[in-house]
Coordinates of N, CA, C and O in Angstrom, one line a residue:
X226 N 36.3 93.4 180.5 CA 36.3 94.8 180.1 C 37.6 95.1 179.3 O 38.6 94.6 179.6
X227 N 37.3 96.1 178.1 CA 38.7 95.7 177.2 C 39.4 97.1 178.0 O 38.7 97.9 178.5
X228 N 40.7 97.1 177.9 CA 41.5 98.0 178.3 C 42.4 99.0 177.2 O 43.1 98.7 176.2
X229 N 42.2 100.1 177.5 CA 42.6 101.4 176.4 C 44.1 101.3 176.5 O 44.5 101.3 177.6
X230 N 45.1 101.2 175.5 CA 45.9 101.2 175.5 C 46.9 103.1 175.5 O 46.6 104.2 175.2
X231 N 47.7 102.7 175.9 CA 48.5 104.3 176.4 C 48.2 104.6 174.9 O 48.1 104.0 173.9
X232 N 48.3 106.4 175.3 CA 48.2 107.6 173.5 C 49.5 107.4 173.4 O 50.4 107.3 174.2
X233 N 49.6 107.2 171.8 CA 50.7 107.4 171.2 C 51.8 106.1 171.0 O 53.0 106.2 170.9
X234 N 51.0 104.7 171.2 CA 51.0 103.6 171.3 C 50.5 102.5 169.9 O 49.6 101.6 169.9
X235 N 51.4 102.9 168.8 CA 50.7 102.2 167.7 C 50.8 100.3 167.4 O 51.9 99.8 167.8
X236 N 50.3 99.8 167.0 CA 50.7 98.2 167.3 C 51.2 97.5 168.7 O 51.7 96.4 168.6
X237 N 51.1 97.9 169.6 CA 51.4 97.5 171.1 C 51.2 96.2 171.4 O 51.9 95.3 171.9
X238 N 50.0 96.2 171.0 CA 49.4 94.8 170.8 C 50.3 93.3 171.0 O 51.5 93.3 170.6
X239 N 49.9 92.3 171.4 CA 50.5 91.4 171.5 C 50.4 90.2 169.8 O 50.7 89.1 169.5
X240 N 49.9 91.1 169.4 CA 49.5 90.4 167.7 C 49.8 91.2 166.6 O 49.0 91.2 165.6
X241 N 50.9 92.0 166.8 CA 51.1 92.5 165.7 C 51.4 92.5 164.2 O 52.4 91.9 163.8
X242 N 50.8 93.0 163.6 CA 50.8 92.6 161.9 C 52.3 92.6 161.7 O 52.7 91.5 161.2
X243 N 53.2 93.5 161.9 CA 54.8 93.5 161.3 C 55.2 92.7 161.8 O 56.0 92.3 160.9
X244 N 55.2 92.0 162.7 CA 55.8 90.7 163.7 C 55.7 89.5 162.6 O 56.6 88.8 162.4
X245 N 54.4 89.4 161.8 CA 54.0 88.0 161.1 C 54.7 88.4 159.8 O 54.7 87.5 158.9
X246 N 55.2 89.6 159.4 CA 55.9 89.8 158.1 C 57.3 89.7 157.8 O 58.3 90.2 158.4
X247 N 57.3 89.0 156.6 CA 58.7 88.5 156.3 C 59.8 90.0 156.4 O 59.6 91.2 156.7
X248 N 60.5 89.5 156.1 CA 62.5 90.8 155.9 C 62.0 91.5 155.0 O 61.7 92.7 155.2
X249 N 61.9 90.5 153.6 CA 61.7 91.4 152.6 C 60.7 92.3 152.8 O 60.9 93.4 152.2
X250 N 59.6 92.3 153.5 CA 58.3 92.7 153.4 C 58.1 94.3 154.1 O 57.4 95.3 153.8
X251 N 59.0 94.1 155.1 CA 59.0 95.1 155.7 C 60.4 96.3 155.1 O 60.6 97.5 155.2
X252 N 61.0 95.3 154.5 CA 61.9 96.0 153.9 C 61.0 97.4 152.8 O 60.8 98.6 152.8
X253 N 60.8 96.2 152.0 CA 60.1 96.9 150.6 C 59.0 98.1 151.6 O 58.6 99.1 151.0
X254 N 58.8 97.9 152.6 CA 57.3 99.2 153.2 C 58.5 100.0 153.4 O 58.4 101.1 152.7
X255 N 59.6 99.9 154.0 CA 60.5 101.2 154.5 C 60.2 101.8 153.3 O 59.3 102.7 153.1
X256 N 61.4 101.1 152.2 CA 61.8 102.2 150.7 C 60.6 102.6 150.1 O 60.4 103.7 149.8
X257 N 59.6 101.8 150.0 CA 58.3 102.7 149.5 C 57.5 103.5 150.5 O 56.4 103.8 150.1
X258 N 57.9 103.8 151.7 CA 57.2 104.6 152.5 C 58.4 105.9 151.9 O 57.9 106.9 151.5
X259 N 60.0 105.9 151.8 CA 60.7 106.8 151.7 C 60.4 107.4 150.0 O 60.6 108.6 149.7
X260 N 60.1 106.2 149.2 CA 60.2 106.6 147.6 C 58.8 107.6 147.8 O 58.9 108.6 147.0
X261 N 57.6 107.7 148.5 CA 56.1 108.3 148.4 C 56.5 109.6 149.6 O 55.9 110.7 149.7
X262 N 57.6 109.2 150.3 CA 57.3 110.9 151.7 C 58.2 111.9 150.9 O 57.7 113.0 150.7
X263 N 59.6 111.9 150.3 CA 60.4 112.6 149.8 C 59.5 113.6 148.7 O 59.3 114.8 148.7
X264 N 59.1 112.5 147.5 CA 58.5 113.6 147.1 C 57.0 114.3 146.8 O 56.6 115.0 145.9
X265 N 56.3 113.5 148.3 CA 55.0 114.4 148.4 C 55.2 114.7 149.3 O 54.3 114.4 150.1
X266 N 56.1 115.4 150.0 CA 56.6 116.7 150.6 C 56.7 117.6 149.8 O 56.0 118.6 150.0
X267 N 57.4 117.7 149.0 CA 58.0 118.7 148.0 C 56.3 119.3 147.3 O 55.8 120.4 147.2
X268 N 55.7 117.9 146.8 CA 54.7 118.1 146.3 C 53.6 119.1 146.9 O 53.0 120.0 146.3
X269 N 53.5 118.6 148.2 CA 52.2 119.1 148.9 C 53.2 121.1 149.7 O 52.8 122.0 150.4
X270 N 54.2 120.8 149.1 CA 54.6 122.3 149.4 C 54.3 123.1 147.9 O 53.8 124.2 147.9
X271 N 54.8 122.3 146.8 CA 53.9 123.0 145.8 C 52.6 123.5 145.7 O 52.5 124.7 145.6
X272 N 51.6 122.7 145.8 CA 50.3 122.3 146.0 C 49.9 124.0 147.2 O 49.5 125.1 146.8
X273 N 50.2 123.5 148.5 CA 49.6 125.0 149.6 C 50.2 126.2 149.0 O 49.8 127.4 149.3
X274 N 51.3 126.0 148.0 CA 52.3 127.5 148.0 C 51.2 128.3 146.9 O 51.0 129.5 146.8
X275 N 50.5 127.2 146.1 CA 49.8 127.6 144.8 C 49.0 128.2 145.3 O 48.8 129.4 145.5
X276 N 48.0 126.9 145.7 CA 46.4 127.4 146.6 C 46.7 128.7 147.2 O 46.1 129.7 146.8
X277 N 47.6 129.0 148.1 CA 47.9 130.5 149.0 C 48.1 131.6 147.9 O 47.5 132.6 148.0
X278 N 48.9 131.3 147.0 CA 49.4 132.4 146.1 C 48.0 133.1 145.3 O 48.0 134.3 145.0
X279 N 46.9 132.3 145.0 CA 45.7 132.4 144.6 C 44.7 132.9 145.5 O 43.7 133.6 145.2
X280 N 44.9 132.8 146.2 CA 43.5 133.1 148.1 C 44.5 134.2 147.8 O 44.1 134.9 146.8
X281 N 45.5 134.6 148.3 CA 46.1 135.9 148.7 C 46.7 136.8 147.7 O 47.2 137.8 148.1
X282 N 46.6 136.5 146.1 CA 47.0 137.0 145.1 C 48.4 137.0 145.3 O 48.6 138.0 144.6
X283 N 50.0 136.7 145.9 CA 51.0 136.9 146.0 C 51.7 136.7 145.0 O 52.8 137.2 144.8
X284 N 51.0 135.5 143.8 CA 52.1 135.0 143.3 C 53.2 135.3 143.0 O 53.4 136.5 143.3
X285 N 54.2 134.9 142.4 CA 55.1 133.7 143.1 C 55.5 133.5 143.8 O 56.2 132.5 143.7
X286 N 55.6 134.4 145.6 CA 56.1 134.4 146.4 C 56.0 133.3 147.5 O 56.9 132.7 147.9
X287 N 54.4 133.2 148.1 CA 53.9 131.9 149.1 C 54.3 130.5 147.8 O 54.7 129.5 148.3
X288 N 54.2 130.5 146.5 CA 55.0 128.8 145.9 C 56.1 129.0 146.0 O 56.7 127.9 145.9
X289 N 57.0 130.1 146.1 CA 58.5 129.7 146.2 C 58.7 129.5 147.6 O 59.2 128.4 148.0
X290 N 58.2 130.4 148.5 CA 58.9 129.8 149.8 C 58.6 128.7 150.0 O 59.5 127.9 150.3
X291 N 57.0 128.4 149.9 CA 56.4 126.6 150.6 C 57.4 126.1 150.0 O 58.2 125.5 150.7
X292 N 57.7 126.2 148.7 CA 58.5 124.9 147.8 C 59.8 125.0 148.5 O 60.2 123.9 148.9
X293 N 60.6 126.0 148.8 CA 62.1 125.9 149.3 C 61.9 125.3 151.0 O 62.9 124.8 151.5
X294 N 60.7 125.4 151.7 CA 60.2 124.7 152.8 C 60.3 123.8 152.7 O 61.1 123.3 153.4
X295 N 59.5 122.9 151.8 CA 59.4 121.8 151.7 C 60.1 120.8 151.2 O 60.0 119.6 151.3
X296 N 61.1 121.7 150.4 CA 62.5 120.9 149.9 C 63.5 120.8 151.3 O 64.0 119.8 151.6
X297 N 63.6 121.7 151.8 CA 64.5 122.0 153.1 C 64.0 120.5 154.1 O 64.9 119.7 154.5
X298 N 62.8 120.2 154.3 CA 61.9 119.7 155.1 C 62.4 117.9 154.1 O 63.0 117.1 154.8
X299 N 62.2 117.5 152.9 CA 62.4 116.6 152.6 C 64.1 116.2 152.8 O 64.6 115.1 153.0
X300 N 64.5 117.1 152.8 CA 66.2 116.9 152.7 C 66.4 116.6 154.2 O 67.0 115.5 154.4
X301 N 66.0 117.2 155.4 CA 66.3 116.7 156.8 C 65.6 115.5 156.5 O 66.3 114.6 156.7
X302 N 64.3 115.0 156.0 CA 63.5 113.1 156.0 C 64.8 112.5 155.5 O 65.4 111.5 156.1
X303 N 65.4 113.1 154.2 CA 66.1 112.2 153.5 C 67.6 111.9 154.4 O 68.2 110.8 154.2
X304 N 68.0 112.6 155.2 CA 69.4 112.6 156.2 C 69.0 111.7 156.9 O 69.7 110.7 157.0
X305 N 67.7 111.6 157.8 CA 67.2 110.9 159.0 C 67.1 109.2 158.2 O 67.5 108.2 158.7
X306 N 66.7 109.4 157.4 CA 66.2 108.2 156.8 C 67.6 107.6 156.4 O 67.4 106.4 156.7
X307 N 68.8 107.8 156.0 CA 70.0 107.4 155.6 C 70.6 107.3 156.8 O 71.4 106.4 156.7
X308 N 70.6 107.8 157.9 CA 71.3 107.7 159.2 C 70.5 106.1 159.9 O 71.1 105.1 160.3
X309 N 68.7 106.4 159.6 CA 68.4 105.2 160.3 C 68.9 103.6 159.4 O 69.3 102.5 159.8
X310 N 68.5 104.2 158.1 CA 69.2 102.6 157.0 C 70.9 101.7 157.4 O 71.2 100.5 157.4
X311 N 71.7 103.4 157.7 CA 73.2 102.8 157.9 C 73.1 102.6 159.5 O 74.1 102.9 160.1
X312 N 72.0 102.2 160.2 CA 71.9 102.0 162.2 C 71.7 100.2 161.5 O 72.2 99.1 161.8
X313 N 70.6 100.5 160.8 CA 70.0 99.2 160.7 C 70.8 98.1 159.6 O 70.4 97.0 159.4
X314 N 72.1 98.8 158.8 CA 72.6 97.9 157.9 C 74.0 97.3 158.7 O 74.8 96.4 158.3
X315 N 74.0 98.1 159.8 CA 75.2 97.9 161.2 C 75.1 97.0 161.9 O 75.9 96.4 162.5
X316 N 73.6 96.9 162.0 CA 73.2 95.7 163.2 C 72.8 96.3 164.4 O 73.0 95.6 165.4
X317 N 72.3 97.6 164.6 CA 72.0 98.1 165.6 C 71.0 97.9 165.6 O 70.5 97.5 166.7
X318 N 70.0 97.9 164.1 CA 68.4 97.4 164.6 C 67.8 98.7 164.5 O 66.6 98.9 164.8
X319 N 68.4 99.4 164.1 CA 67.1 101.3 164.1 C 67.0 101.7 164.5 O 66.1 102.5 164.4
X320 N 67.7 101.7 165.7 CA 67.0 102.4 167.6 C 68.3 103.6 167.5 O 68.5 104.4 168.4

């Protein structure tokens, strides 16, 4: 009988795909996971500020706020993300 692994439990597994990938490999996934979140945050705060401004007629009010949201919001990723790079360029390992 297979067994459900605990919620919120991603790769747990005793075979995990990142385990079989090289330095570089996982390297290159961080910076392109950070080069695509930074700015389709910003993006997708443009994007709802518009759509809203349009459903609710406000323009330009609901795209400037989402957008200064979403810049605010990219700027704590981009701190978190520079805090975790200088854990892991220390030898702490990311934790």
């Amino acid at each position: 009988m297979l067994e459900a692994s605990p919620v919120g439990t991603v790769g747990s597994g005793p075979d995990r795909q990142q385990d079989r990938q090289t330095p570089f490999l996982r390297k290159a996934g961080l910076y392109l996971g950070v080069a695509f979140e930074l700015p389709g945050t910003i993006i997708g705060g443009l994007a709802i500020g518009y759509i809203l401004d349009n459903y609710f007629q406000t323009s330009p009010w609901l795209l400037i706020g989402l957008t200064a949201i979403a810049f605010a919001g990219a700027f704590v990723r981009l701190i978190r993300w520079a805090r975790f790079f200088s854990r892991e360029r220390n030898g702490d390992g990311g934790k």
